[in-house]
Short mmCIF file of C-alpha atoms in Angstrom, two decimals:
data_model
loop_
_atom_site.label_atom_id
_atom_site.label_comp_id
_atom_site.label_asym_id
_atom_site.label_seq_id
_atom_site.Cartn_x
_atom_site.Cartn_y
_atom_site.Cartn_z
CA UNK A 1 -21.98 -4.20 -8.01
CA UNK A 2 -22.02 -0.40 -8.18
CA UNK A 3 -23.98 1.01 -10.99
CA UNK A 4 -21.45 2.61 -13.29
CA UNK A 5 -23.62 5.15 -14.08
CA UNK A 6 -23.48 6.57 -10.70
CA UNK A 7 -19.82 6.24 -9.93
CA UNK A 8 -17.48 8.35 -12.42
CA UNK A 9 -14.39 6.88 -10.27
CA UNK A 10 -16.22 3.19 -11.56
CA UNK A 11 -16.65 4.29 -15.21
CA UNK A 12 -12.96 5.53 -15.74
CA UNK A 13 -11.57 2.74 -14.79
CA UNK A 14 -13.82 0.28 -16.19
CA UNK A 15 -13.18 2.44 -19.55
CA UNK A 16 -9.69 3.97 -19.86
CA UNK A 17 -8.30 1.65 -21.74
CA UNK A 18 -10.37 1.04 -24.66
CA UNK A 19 -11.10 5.03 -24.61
CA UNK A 20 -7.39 5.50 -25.04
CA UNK A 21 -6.66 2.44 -27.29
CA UNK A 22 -9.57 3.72 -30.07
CA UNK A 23 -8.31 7.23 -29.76
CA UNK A 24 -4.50 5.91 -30.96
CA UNK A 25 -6.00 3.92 -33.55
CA UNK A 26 -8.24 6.19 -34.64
CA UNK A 27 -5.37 8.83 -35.09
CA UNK A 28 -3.26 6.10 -37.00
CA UNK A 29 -5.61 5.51 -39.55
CA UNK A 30 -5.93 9.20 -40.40
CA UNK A 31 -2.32 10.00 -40.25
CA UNK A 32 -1.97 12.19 -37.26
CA UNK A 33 0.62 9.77 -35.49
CA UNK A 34 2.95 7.19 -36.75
CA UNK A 35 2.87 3.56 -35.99
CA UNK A 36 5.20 2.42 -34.12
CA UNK A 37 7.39 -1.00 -34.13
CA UNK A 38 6.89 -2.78 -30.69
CA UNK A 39 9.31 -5.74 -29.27
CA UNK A 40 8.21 -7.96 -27.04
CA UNK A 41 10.76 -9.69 -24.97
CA UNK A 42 10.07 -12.84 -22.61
CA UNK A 43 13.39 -13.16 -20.17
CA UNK A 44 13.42 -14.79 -17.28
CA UNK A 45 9.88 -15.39 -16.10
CA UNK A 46 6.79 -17.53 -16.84
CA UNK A 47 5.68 -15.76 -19.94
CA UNK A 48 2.49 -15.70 -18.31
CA UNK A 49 2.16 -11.84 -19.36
CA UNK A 50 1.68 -12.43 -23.31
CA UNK A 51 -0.73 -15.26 -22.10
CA UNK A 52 -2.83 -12.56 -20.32
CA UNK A 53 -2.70 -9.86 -23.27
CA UNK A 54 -3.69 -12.85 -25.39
CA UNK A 55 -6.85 -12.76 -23.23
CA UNK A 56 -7.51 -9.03 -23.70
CA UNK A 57 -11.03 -8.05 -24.61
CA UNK A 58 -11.98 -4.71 -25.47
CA UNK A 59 -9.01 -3.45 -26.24
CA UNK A 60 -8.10 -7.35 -27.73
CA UNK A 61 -4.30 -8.40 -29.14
CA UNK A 62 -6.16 -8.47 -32.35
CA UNK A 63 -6.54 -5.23 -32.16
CA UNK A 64 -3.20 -4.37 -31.03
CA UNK A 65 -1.58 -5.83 -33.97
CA UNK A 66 -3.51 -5.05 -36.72
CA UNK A 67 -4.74 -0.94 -35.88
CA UNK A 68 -1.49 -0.05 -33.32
CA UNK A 69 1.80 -1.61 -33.74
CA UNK A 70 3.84 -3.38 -35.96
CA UNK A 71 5.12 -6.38 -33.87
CA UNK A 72 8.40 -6.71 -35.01
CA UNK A 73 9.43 -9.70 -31.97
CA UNK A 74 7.61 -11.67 -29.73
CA UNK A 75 9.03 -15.53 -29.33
CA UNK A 76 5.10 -16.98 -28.47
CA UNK A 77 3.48 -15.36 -31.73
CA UNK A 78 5.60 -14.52 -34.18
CA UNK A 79 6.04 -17.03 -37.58
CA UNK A 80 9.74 -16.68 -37.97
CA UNK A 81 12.01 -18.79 -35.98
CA UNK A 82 15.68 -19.98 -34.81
CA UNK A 83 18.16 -17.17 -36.04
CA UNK A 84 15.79 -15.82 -38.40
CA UNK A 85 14.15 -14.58 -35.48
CA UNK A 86 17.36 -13.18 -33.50
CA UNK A 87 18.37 -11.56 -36.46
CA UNK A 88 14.87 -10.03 -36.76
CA UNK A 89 15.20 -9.26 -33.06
CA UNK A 90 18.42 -7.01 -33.55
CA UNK A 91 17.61 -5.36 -36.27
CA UNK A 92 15.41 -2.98 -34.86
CA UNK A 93 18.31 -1.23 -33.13
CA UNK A 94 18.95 2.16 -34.48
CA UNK A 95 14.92 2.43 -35.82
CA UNK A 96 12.32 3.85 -33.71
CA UNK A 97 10.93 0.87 -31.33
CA UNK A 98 9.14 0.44 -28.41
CA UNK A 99 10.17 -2.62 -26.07
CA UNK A 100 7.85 -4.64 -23.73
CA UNK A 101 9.43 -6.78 -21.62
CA UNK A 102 8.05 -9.64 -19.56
CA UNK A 103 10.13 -11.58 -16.64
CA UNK A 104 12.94 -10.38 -14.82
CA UNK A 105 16.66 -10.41 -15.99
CA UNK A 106 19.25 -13.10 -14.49
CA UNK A 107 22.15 -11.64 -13.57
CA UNK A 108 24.51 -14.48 -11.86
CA UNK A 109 27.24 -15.91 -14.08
CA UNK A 110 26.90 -13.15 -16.60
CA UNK A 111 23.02 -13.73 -17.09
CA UNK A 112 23.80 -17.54 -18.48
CA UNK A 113 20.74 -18.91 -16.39
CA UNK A 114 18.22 -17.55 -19.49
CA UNK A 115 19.39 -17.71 -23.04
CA UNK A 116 16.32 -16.59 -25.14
CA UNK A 117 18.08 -17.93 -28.58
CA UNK A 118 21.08 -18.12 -30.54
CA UNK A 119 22.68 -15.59 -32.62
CA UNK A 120 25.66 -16.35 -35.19
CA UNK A 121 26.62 -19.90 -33.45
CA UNK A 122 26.26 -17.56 -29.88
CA UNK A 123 23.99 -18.25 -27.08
CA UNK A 124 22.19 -14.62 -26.30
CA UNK A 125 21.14 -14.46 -22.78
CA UNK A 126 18.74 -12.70 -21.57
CA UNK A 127 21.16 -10.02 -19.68
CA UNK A 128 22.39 -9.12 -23.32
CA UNK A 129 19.16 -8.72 -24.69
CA UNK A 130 17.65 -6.32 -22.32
CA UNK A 131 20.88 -4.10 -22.39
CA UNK A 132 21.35 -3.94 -26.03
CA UNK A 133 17.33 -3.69 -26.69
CA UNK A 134 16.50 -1.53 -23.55
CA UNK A 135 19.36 1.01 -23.90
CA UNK A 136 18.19 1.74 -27.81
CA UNK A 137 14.13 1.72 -27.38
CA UNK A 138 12.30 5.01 -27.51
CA UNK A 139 10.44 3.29 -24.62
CA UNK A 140 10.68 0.59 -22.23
CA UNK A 141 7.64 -0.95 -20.55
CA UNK A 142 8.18 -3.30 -17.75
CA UNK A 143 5.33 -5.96 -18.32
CA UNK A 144 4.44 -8.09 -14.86
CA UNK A 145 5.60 -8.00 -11.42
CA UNK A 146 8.74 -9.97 -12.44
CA UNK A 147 10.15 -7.35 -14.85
CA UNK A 148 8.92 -4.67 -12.88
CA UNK A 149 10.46 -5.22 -9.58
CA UNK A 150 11.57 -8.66 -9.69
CA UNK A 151 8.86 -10.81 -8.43
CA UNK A 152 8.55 -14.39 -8.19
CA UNK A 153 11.61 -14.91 -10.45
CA UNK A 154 13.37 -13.10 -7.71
CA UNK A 155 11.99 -14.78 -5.12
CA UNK A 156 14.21 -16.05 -1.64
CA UNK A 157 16.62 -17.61 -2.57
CA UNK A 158 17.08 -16.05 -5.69
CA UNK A 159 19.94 -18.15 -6.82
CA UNK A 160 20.15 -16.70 -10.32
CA UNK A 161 20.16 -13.42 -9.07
CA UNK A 162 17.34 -11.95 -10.90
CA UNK A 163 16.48 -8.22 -10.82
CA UNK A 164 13.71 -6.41 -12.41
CA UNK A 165 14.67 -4.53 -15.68
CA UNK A 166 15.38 -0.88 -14.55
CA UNK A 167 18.08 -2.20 -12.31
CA UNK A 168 20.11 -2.71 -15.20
CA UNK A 169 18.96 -0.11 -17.63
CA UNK A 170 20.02 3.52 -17.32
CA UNK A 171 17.13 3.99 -19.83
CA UNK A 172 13.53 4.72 -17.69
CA UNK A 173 11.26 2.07 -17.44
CA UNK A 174 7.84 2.72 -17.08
CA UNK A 175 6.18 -0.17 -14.94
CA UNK A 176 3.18 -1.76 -15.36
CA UNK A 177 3.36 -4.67 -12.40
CA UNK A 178 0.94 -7.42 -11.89
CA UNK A 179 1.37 -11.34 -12.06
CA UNK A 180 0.15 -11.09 -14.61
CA UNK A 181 -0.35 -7.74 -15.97
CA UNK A 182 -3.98 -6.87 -16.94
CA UNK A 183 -4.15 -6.63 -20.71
CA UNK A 184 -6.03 -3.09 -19.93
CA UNK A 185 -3.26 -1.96 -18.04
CA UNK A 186 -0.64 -2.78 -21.06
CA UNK A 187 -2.86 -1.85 -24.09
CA UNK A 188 -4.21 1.50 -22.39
CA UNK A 189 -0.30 2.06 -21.21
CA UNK A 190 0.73 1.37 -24.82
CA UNK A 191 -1.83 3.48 -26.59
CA UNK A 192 -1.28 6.57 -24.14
CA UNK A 193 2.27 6.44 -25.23
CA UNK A 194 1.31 6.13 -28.86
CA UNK A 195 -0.73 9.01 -28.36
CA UNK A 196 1.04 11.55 -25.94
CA UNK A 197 4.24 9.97 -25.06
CA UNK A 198 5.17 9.24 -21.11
CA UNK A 199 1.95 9.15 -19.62
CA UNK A 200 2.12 10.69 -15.52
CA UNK A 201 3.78 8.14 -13.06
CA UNK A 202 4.17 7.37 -9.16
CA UNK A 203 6.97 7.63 -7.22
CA UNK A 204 7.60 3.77 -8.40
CA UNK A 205 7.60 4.29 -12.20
CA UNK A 206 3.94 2.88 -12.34
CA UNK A 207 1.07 5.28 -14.90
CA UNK A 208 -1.24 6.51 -12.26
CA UNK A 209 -3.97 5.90 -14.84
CA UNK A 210 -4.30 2.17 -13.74
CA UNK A 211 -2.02 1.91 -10.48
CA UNK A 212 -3.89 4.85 -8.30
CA UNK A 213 -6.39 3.72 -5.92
CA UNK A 214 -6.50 0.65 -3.90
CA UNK A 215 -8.12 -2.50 -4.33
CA UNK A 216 -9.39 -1.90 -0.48
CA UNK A 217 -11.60 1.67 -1.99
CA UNK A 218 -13.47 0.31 -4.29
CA UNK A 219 -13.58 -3.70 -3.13
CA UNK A 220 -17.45 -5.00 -2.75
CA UNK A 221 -16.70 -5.87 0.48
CA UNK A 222 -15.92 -2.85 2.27
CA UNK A 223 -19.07 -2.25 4.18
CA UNK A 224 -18.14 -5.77 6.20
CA UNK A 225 -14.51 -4.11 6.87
CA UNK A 226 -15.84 -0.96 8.07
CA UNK A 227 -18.35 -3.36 10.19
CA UNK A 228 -15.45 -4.89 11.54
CA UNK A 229 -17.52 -8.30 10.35
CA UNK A 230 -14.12 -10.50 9.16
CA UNK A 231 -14.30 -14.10 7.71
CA UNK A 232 -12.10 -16.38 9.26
CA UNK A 233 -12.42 -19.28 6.47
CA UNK A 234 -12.49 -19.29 2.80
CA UNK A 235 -15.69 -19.46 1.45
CA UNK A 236 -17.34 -16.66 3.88
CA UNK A 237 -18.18 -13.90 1.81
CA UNK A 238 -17.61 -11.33 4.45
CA UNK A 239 -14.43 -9.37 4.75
CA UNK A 240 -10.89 -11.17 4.25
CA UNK A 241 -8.23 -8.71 5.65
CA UNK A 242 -7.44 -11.35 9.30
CA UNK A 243 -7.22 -13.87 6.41
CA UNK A 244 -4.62 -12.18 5.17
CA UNK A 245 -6.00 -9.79 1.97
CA UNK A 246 -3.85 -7.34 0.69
CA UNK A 247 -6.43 -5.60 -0.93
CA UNK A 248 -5.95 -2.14 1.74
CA UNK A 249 -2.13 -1.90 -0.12
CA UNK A 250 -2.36 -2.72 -3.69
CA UNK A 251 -3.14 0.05 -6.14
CA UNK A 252 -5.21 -1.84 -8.76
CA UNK A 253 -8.89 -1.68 -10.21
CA UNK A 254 -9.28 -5.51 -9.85
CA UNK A 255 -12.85 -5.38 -8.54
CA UNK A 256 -13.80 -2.94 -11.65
CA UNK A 257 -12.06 -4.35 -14.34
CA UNK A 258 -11.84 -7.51 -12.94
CA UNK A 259 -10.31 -10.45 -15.68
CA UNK A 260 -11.01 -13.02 -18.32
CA UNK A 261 -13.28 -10.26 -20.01
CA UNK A 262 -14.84 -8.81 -17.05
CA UNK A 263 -15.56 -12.40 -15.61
CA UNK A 264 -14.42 -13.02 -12.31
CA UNK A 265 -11.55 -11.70 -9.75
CA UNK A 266 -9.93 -13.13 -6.90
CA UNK A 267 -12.12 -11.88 -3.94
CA UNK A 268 -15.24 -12.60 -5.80
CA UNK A 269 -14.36 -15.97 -5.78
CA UNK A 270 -13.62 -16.12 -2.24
CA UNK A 271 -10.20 -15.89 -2.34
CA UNK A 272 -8.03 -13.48 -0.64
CA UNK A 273 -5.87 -10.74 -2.39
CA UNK A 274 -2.09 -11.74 -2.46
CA UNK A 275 -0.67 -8.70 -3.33
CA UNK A 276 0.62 -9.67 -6.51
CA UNK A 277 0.55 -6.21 -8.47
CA UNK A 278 2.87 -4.65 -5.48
CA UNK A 279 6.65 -4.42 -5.39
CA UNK A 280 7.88 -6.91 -2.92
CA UNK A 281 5.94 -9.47 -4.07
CA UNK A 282 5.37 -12.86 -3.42
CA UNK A 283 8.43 -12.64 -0.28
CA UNK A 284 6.87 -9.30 1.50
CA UNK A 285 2.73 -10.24 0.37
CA UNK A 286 3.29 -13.47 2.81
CA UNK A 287 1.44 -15.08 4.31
CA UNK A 288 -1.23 -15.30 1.49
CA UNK A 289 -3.08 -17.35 3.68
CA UNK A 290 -3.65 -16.78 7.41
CA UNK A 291 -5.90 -18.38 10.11
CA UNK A 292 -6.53 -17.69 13.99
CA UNK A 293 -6.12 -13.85 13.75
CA UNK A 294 -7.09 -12.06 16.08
CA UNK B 1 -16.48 30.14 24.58
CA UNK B 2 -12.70 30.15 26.20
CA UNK B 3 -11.08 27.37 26.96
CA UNK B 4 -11.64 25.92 30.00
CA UNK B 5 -15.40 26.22 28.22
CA UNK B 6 -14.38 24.63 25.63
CA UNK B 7 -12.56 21.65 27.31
CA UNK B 8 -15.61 21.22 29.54
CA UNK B 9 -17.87 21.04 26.65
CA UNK B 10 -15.80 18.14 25.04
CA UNK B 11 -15.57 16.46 28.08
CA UNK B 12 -19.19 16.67 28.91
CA UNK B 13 -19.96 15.11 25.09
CA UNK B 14 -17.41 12.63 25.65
CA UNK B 15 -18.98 11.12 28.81
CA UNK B 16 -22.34 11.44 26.93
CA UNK B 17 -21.38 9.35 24.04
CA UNK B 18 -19.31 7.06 26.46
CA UNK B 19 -22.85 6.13 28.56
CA UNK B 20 -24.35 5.69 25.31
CA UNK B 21 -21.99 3.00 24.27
CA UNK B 22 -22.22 1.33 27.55
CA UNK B 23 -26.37 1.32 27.00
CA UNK B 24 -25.37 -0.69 23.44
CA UNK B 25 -23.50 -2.91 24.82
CA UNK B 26 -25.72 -4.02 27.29
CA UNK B 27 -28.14 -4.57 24.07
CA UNK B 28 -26.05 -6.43 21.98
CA UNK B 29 -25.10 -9.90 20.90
CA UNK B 30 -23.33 -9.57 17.47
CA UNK B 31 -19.78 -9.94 18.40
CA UNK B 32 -18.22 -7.65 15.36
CA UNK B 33 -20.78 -5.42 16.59
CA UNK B 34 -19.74 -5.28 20.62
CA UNK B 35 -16.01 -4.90 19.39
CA UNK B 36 -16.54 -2.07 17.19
CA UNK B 37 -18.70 -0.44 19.98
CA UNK B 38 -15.87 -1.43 22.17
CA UNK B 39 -12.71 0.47 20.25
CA UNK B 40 -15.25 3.34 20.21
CA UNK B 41 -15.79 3.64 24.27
CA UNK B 42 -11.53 3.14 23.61
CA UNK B 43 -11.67 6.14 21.47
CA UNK B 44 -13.33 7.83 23.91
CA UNK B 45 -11.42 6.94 27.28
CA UNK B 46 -8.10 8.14 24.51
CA UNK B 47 -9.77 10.85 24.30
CA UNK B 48 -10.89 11.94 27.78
CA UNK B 49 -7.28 10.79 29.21
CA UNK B 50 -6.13 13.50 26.39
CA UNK B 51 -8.14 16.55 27.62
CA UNK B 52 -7.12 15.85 31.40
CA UNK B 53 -3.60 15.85 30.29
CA UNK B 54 -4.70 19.53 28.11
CA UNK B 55 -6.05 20.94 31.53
CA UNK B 56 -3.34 19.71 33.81
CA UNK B 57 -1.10 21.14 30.95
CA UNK B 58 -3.07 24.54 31.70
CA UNK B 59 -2.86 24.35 34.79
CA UNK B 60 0.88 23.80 35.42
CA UNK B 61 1.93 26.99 33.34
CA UNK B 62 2.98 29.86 35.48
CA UNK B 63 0.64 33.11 36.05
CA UNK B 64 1.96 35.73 34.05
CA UNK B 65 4.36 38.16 35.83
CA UNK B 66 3.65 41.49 36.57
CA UNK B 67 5.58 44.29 34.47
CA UNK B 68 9.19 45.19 35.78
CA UNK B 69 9.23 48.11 37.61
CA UNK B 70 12.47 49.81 35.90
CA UNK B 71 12.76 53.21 37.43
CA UNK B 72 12.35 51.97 40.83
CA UNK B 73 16.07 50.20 42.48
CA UNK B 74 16.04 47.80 45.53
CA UNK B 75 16.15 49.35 48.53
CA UNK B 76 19.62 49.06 50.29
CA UNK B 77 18.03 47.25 53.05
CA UNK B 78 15.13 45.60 51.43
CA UNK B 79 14.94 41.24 52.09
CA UNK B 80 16.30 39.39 48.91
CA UNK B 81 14.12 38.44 46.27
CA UNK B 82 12.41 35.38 46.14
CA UNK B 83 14.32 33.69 43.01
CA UNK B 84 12.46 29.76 43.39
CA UNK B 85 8.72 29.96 43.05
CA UNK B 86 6.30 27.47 45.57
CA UNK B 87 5.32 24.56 43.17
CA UNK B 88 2.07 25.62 41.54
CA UNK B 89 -1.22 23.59 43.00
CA UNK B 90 -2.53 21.48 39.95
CA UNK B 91 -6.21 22.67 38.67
CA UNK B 92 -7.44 19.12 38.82
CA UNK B 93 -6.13 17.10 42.20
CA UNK B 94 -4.46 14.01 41.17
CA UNK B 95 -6.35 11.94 44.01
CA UNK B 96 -9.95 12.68 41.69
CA UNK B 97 -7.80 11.61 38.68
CA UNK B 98 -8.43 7.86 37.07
CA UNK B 99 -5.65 5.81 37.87
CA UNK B 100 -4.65 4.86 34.61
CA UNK B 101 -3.73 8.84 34.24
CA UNK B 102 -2.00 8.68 37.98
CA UNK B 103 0.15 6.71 37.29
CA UNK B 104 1.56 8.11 34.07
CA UNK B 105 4.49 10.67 34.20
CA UNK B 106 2.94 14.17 35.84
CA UNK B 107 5.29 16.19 33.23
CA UNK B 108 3.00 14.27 30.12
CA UNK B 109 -0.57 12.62 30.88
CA UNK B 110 0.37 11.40 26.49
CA UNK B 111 2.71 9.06 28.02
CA UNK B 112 1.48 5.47 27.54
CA UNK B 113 1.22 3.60 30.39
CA UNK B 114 2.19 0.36 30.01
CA UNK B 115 5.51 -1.20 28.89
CA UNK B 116 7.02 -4.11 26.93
CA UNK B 117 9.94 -5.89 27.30
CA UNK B 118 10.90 -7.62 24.06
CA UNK B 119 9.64 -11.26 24.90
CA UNK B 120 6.28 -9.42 26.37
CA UNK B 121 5.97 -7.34 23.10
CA UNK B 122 6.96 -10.94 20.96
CA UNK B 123 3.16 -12.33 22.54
CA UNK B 124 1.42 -9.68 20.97
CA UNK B 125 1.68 -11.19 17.48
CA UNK B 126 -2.02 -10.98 16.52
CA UNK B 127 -3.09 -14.31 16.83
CA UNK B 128 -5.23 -16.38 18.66
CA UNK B 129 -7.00 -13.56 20.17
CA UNK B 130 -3.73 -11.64 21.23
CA UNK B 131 -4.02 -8.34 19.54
CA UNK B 132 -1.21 -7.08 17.23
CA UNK B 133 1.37 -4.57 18.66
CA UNK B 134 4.13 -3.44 16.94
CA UNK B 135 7.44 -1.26 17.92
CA UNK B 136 8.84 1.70 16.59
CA UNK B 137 11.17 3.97 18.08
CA UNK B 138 10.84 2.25 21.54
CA UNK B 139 6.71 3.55 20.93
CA UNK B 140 4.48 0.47 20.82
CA UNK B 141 1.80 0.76 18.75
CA UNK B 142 -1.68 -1.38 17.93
CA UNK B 143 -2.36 -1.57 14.57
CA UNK B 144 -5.05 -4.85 14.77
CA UNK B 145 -7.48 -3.37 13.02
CA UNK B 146 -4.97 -1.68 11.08
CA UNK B 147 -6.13 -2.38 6.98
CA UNK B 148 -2.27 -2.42 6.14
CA UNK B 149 -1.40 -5.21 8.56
CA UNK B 150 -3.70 -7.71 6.85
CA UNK B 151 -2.93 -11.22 8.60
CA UNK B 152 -0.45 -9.27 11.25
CA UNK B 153 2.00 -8.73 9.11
CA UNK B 154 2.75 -5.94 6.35
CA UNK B 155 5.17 -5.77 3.74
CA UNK B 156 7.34 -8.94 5.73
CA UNK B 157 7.30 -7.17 8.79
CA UNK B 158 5.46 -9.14 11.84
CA UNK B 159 3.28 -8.07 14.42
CA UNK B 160 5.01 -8.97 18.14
CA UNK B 161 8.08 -6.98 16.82
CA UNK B 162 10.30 -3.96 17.14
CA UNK B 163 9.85 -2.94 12.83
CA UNK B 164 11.87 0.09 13.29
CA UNK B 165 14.65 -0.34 10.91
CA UNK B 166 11.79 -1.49 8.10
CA UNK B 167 9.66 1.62 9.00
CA UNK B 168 12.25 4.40 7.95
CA UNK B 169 13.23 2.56 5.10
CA UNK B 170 10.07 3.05 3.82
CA UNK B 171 8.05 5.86 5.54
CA UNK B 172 10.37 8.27 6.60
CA UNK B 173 8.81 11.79 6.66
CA UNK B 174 5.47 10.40 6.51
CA UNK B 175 3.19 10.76 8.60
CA UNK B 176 1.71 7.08 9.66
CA UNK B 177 2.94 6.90 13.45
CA UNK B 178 0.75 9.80 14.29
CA UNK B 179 -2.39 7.78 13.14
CA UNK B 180 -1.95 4.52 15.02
CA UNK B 181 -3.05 4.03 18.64
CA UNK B 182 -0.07 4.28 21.48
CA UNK B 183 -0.07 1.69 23.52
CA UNK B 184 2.85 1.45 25.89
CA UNK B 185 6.75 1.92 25.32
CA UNK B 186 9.13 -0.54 25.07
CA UNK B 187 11.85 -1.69 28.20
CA UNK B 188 15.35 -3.27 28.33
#
C-alpha cells in the first residue's frame, strides 16, 4: 500500500471527494450558494447505482440529503408513492433541478419495455421521462455504465434497444460510468457542480477529477507487470493482464479509493479487472476471464 | 562526433549490451526473467538491423555534384555527356550483412521480413504459447506484451486478426502504430 503521505497523486484521489463535498456544504450553510433540488431517476437498469451511493462513506447519502440537496425523486428512498410520486416527479419542470439518472433508456416500441409509474391513468415509460426531465434540468448526470454509454442493459442482443442517456438528449450529459458508480465519484461530481458548475471533462463527457489515470498506474501490482511475472490462475497474486485484466485501459482510482468504505477491490481479491467503468462494456471488456495465454 | 561516429558508437554499445544479455541468460532459471531478458536482446537485434539500414541509407545517396560551370559551352566536338550514373558501391557489402537484413528489400532495411497470409496470421492468436499478432494496414504487428491487449484481445478486437477497420474508428491520428513492434506484412 503506498503511504499517502508520500504520493500527492495517492492523496487526491483518496480525498477529492469529501474535500469537495464539505466545501459545498460548508458554503450552503453560510449562504454563499443555493441548494439545489436533485432527481434521481432509475430507467432501465439494475438500480444497482442508488445501492452503491447508499454505501457511500465519507462523503455518506446522509450527508447528501440533509447538508446538499433537496431530493425531490428517487423511487428506492423516497416516502411518497403511486401517482403521488409521478406527480411529485413532474413538478419540478420549469424550477431549477439537477437530474441523476441511473440505467439506460429503452427505445424499441416507443420505450414501452420500462414504465417507471403511472401518471393520470397513463403508463410513463422510461423514454418519456428522460426527455421531458433531461431536456428541462440545469444538469444531467449520467450515473453507471448503463446510463452512460449503455452497458449491460445494452448488451448483444439488445432487444429493447437500449441506449445510454445522451443519445437521446440534446441537453449535455456529464458521465460518471462505472457498474456501479463509486459513491465518491457521484457525490464529489455533484458537489463540484454545486460549487462551480461543469466541472472539466474528457473527450467522453467523463470529470477528469475521478476518470484520469488508469487503474494499470497506480495498481499494487505493477512491479510483477513490469517483471513480466503474470499469473495464469486466480488466486496468484502476481500480475493478471494474460488473465485477461483490464486494468492498463480503465481510467479509475479503484486501487486508491477502493469500495465498501475503503474495504476491498477487485484485484485485491484476486480477481481480474473487467473493465466495467469503460464505454463498451461488458460486449468489448470480453473475455473477463482468460486462460492459456501466451 | 559526425555521423558515421556516431552510428559506430551506437553500434558498438549495442553489441555490448547484446553480449551482456547473452552472459544472463546463460545464468538464469526464472522463466519471466529469461523472457524479459529475451525481448531485450530483441530490442537490440531491432535496433542494430535499424542502424545498418541508417548506414546503407548513407551510403546509397549520391556524392554531391560539383558546381555548374555556366560561362563555359560544350565544345562542338566534345563526347556526349554521361546522363546515367554507374550504380553507387554500397558502404557496407551485403555478403558481411546478417541474413535476416539480406533478404529484406535493398531500397528499405525497415521492411519486415516475414509475411502472413490470413490463415498464417489467424494462428497467431496469443494462446497456448503462440504470441499475439495483429494486422493493420497490411503491417503486422506484436502487441503480446502489449498492456492494452489484456487476454489477446482489446476493446472486442482479437489477436490472429486483420483489426484495421476497428483501429481508425478509434485511433485515427494517433499515434499507437508507431509504438508497437513490426513484425512482417500481410499477403493475398
Amino acid at each position: 500500500m503506498i503511504d499517502s503521505t508520500l504520493c500527492p497523486n495517492y492523496q487526491e484521489k483518496l480525498e477529492a471527494a469529501s474535500v469537495l463535498f464539505t466545501e459545498a456544504a460548508n458554503a450552503i450553510r453560510s449562504n454563499a450558494i443555493p441548494r439545489k433540488a436533485l432527481v434521481w431517476l432509475e430507467l432501465t437498469g439494475c438500480a444497482g447505482n442508488i445501492i452503491s451511493l447508499l454505501d457511500g462513506a465519507n462523503p455518506n447519502f446522509e450527508g447528501m440529503i440533509t447538508e446538499l440537496v433537496d431530493v425531490v425523486f428517487d423511487n428506492s428512498v423516497m416516502a411518497a408513492q403511486g401517482e403521488g410520486a409521478m406527480e411529485k416527479l413532474f413538478s419540478v419542470i420549469g424550477q431549477d433541478y439537477i437530474l441523476a439518472v441511473e440505467g439506460a433508456v429503452s427505445t424499441a416500441n416507443d420505450g414501452i419495455y420500462t414504465i417507471i409509474g403511472n401518471l393520470r391513468g397513463e403508463p410513463v415509460s422510461a423514454y418519456r421521462a428522460i426527455k421531458e426531465l433531461g431536456e428541462n434540468a440545469e444538469y444531467v448526470i449520467s450515473v453507471g455504465t448503463c446510463a452512460s454509454d449503455g452497458g449491460i442493459s445494452a448488451a448483444y442482443p439488445n432487444p429493447a434497444r437500449c441506449v445510454g442517456i445522451q443519445d437521446v438528449l440534446d441537453k449535455k450529459v456529464v458521465k460518471l460510468p462505472g457498474c456501479p458508480c463509486h459513491p465518491d465519484w457521484f457525490l464529489g461530481t455533484l458537489s463540484y457542480i454545486l460549487l462551480y458548475g461543469e466541472p472539466p471533462l474528457d473527450s467522453r463527457g467523463r470529470p477528469l477529477l475521478f476518470y484520469s489515470t488508469l487503474i494499470h498506474d497506480c495498481c499494487p501490482r505493477r512491479p510483477f507487470f513490469e517483471r513480466g511475472i503474470f499469473a495464469s490462475e486466480l488466486g496468484e497474486h502476481t500480475c493478471m493482464l494474460k488473465m485477461g485484466c483490464r486494468g492498463p485501459i480503465t481510467r479509475t482510482a479503484c486501487p486508491v479509493i477502493q469500495w465498501n468504505n475503503r474495504t476491498n477491490w477487485p484485484i485485491g481479491d484476486n480477481s481480474p479487472c473487467i473493465g466495467c467503468a469503460m464505454f463498451g462494456f461488458p460486449d468489448q471488456m470480453q473475455p473477463f476471464i482468460s486462460y492459456h495465454v501466451t | 562526433m559526425n555521423t558515421q561516429e556516431l552510428m559506430a558508437a551506437l553500434i558498438n554499445n549495442t553489441i555490448t549490451d547484446t553480449y551482456r544479455l547473452i552472459d544472463c541468460l546463460y545464468i538464469t532459471c526464472n522463466l519471466s526473467e529469461k523472457n524479459r531478458l529475451l525481448n531485450q536482446l530483441r530490442r537490440n537485434m531491432n535496433t542494430l538491423c535499424r542502424l545498418l539500414a541508417h548506414l546503407q541509407e548513407i551510403s546509397l545517396q549520391p556524392p554531391e555534384a560539383p558546381p555548374a560551370q555556366l560561362n563555359a559551352l560544350p565544345a562542338a566536338n566534345a563526347a556526349p555527356v554521361q546522363t546515367s550514373a554507374a550504380p553507387p558501391t554500397p558502404a557496407v557489402p551485403m555478403q558481411t550483412m546478417p541474413l535476416s537484413v539480406r533478404a529484406a528489400n535493398t531500397n528499405s532495411f525497415l521492411q519486415p521480413q516475414r509475411s502472413f497470409t490470413p490463415p498464417e496470421l489467424a494462428r497467431y492468436n496469443g494462446k497456448d504459447g503462440y504470441p499475439a499478432f495483429i494486422a493493420v494496414n497490411g503491417t503486422v504487428y506484436d502487441v503480446t506484451n502489449n498492456p492494452t491487449w489484456g487476454a489477446a484481445s482489446h476493446f472486442g478486437l482479437w489477436a490472429g486478426s486483420d483489426v484495421t477497420q476497428g483501429f481508425y474508428s478509434c485511433h485515427a491520428g494517433q499515434q499507437v502504430l508507431s509504438k508497437l513492434k513490426i513484425v512482417g506484412m500481410m499477403t493475398e
